[in-house]
mmCIF file of C-alpha atoms in Angstrom:
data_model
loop_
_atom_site.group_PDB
_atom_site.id
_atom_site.type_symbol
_atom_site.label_atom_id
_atom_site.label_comp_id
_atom_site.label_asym_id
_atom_site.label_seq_id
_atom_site.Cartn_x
_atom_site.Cartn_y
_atom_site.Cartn_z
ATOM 1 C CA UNK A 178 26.556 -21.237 2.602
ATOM 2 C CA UNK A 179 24.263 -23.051 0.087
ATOM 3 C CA UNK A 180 26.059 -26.676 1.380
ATOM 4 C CA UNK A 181 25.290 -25.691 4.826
ATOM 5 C CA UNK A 182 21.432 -25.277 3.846
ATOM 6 C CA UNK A 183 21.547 -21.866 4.006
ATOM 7 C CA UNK A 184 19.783 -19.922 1.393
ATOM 8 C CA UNK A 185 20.664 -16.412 0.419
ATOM 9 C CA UNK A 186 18.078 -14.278 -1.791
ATOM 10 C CA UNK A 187 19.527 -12.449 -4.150
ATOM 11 C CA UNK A 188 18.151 -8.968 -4.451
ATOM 12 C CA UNK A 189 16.749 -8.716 -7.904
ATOM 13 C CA UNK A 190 13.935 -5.826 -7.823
ATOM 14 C CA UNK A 191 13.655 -3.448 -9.191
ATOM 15 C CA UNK A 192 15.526 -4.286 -12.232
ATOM 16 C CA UNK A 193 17.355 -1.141 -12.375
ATOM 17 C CA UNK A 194 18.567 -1.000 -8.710
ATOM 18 C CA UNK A 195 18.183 -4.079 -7.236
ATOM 19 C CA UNK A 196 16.603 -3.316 -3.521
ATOM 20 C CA UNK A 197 14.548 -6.275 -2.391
ATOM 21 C CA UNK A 198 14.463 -9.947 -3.633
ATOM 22 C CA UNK A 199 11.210 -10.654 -5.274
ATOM 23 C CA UNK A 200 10.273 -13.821 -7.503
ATOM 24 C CA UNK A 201 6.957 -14.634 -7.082
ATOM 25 C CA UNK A 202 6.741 -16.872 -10.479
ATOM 26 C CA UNK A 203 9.029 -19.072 -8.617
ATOM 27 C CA UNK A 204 8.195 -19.096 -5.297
ATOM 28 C CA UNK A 205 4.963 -18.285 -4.522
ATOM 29 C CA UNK A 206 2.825 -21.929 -5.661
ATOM 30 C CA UNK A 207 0.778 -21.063 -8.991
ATOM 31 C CA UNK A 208 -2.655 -21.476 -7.122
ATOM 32 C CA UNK A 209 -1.761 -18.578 -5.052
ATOM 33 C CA UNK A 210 0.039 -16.296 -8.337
ATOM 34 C CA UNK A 211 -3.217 -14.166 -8.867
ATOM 35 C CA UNK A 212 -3.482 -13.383 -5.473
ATOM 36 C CA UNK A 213 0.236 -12.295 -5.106
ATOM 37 C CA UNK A 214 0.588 -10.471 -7.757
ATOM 38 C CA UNK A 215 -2.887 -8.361 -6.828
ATOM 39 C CA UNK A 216 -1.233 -7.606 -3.525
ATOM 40 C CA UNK A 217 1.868 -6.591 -5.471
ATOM 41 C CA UNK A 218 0.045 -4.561 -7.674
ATOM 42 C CA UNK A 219 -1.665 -3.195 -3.953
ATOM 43 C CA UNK A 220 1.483 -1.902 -2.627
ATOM 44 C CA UNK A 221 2.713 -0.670 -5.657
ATOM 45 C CA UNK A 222 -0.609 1.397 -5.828
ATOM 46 C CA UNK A 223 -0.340 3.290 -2.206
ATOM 47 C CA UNK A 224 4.040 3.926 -3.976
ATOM 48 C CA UNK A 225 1.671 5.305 -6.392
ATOM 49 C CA UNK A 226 -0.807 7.003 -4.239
ATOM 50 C CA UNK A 227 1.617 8.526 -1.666
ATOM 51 C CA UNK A 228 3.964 9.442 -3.997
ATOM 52 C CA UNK A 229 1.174 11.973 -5.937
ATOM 53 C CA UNK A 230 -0.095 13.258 -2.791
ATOM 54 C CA UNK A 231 3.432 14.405 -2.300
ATOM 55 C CA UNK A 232 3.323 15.750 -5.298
ATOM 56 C CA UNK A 233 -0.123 17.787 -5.001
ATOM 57 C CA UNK A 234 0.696 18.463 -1.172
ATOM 58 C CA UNK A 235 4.153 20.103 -2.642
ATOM 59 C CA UNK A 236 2.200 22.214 -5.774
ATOM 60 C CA UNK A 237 -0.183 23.504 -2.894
ATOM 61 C CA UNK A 238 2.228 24.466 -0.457
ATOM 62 C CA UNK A 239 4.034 26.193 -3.533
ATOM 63 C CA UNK A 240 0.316 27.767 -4.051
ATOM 64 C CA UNK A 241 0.621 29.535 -0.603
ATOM 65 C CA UNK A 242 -0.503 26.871 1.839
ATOM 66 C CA UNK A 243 1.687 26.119 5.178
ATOM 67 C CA UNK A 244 5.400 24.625 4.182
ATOM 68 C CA UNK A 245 4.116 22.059 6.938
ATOM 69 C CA UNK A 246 1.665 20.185 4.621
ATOM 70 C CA UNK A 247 4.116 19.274 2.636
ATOM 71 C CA UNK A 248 6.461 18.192 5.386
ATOM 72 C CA UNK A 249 3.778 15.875 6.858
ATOM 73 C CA UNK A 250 3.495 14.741 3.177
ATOM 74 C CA UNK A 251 6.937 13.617 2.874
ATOM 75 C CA UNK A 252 6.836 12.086 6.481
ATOM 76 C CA UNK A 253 3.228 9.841 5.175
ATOM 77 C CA UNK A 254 5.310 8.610 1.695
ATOM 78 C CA UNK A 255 8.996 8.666 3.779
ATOM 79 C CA UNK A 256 7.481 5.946 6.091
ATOM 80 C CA UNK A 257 3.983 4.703 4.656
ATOM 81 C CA UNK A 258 6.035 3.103 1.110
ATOM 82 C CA UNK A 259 8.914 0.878 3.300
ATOM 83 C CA UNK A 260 6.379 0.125 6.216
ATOM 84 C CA UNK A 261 3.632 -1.440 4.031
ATOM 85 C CA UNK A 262 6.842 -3.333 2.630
ATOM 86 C CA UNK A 263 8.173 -4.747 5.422
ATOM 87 C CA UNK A 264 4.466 -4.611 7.510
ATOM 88 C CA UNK A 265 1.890 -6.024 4.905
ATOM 89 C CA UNK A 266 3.718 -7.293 1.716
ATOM 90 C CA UNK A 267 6.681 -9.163 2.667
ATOM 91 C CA UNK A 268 4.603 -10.838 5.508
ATOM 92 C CA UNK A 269 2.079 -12.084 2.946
ATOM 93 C CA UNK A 270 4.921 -12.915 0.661
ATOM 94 C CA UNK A 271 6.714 -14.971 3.396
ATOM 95 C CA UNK A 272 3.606 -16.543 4.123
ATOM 96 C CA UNK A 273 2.746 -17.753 0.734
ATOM 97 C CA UNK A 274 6.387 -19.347 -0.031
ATOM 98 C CA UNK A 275 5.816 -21.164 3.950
ATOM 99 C CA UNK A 276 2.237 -21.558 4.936
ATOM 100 C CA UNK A 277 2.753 -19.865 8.108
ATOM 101 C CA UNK A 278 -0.666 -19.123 9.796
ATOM 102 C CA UNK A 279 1.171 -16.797 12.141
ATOM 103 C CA UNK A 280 2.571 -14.496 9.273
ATOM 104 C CA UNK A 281 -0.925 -14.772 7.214
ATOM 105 C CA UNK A 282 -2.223 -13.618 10.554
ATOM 106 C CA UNK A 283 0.417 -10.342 10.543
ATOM 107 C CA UNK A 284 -0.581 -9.434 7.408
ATOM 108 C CA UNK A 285 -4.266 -9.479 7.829
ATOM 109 C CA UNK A 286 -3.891 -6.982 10.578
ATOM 110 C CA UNK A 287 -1.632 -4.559 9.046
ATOM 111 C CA UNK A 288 -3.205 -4.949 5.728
ATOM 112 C CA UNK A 289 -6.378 -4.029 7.780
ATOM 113 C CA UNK A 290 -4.920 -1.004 9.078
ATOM 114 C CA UNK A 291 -3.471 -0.010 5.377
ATOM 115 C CA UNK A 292 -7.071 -0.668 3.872
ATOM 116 C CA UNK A 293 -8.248 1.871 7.027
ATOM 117 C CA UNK A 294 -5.662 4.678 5.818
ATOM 118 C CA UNK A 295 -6.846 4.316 1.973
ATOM 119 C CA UNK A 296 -10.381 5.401 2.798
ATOM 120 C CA UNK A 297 -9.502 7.408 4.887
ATOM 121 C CA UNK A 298 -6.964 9.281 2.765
ATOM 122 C CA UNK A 299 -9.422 9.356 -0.514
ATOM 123 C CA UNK A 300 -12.323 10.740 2.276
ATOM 124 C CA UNK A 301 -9.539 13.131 3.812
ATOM 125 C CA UNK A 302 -11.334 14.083 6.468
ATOM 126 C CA UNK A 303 -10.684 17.372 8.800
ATOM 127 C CA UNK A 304 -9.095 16.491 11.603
ATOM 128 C CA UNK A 305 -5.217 17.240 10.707
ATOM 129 C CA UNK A 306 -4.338 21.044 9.422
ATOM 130 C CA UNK A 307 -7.806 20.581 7.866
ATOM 131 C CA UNK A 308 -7.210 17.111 5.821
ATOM 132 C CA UNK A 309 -4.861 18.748 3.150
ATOM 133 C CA UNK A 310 -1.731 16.610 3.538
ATOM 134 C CA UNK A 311 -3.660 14.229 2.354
ATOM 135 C CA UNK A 312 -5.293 14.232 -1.222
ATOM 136 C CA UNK A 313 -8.996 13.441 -0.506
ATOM 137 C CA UNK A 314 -12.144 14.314 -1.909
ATOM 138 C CA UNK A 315 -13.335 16.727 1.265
ATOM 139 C CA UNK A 316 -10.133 18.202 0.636
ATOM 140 C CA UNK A 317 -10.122 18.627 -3.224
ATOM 141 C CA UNK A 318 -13.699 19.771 -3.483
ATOM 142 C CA UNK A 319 -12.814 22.902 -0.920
ATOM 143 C CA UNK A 320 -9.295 23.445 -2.805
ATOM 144 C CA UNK A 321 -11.535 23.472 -6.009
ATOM 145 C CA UNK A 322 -12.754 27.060 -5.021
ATOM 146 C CA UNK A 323 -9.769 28.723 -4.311
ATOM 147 C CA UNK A 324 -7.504 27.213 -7.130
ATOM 148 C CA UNK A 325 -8.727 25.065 -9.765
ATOM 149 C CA UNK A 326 -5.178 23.827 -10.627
ATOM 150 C CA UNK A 327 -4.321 22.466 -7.348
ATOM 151 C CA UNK A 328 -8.021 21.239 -6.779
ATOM 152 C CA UNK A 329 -7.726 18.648 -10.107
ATOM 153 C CA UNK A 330 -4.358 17.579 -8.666
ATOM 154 C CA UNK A 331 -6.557 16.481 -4.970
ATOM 155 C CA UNK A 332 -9.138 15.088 -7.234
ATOM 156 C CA UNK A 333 -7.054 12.735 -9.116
ATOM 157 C CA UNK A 334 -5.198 12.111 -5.649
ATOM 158 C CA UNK A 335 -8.651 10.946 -4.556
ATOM 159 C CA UNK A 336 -9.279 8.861 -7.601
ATOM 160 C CA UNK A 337 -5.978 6.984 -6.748
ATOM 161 C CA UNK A 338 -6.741 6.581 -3.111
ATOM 162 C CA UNK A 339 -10.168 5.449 -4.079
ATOM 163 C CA UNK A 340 -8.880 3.041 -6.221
ATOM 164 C CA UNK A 341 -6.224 1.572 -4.061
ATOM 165 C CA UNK A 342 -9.197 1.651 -1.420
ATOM 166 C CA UNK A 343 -11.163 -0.473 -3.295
ATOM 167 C CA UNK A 344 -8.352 -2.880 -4.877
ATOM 168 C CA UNK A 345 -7.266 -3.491 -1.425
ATOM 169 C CA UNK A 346 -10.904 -4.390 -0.090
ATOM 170 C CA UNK A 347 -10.397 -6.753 -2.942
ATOM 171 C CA UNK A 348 -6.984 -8.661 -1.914
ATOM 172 C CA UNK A 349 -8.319 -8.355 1.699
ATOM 173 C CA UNK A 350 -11.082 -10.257 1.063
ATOM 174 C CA UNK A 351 -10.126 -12.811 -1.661
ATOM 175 C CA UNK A 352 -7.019 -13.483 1.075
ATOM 176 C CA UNK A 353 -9.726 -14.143 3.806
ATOM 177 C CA UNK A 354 -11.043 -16.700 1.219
ATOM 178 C CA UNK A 355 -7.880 -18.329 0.613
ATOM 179 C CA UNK A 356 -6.778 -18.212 4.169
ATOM 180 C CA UNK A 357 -9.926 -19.990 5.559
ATOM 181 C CA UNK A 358 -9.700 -22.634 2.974
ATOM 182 C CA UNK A 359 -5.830 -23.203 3.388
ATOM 183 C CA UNK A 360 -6.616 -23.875 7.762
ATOM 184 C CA UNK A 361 -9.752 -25.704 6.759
ATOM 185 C CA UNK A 362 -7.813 -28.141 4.922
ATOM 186 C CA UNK A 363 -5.630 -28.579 7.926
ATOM 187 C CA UNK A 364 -8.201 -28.586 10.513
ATOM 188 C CA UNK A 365 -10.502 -31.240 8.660
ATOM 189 C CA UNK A 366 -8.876 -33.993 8.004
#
């Protein structure tokens, strides 16, 4: 395959159970490192975030809330962790090994929408069963009356959501930067 100018990635991450191929030290150029690795360290945050709000979702249902919660829950972590993959990271990835306007493009839109579900996750507004399959702070300061334990468990569910909020405002906007200076460079000759 390699003599035919094929290339095949190896899968090499995680370590422990090799799943995905993932090198950016080697393919990603070193100008654009810091800003891959921040987007790594993005959707390794919502694994993070979704994974606790599972978590709390599953302690509160346990607490006497509806089994449904939890359900819708699992169904937010089941499809949110491999659809930021494959929608948002791998795009981005793709794009910084190629320098393919059309896949920088796919990622700003979907990253757009992800950024859109972190606030409003860590907000976790009323509108489905009330906002608690989802770890906010509307959520966690009502839960806070009724049971303290589950309440801290929404509040540091917000804390992650706010922080994955605000680290993905941050790769969202220093990738606008580096976008419009990669086409300027093309465009101005």
């Amino acid at each position: 395959m390699n003599r035919a100018g094929v290339t095949i990635e190896v899968k090499n991450w995680p370590p422990f159970f090799p799943v995905i191929h993932h090198d950016i030290a080697n393919e990603i150029p070193t100008h654009a490192h810091q800003l891959q690795y921040s987007a790594f360290a993005s959707w390794l945050g919502i694994v993070v975030c979704l994974s606790w709000n599972v978590f709390a979702v599953l302690v509160q249902s346990i607490h006497g809330e509806d089994i449904v919660l939890f359900l819708l829950a699992i169904i937010y972590a089941a499809f949110g962790c491999p659809l930021s993959y494959i929608l948002w990271y791998r795009p981005l990835y793709q794009a910084m090994r190629t320098d393919s306007v059309v896949t920088f493009a796919q990622f700003f839109v979907f990253y757009s929408v992800h950024v859109g579900f972190c606030v409003i996750a860590a907000i976790a507004p009323p509108i489905i069963f009330m906002g608690k399959t989802l770890t906010g702070i509307l959520v966690a300061i009502d839960v806070l009356n009724t049971d303290m334990f589950v309440g801290v468990l929404y509040l540091i569910g917000f804390v992650l959501f706010t922080a994955e909020s605000l680290i993905s405002i941050w790769v969202l906007e220093v990738d606008a930067h580096f976008i419009f200076s990669f086409l300027s460079t093309l465009l101005l000759p």
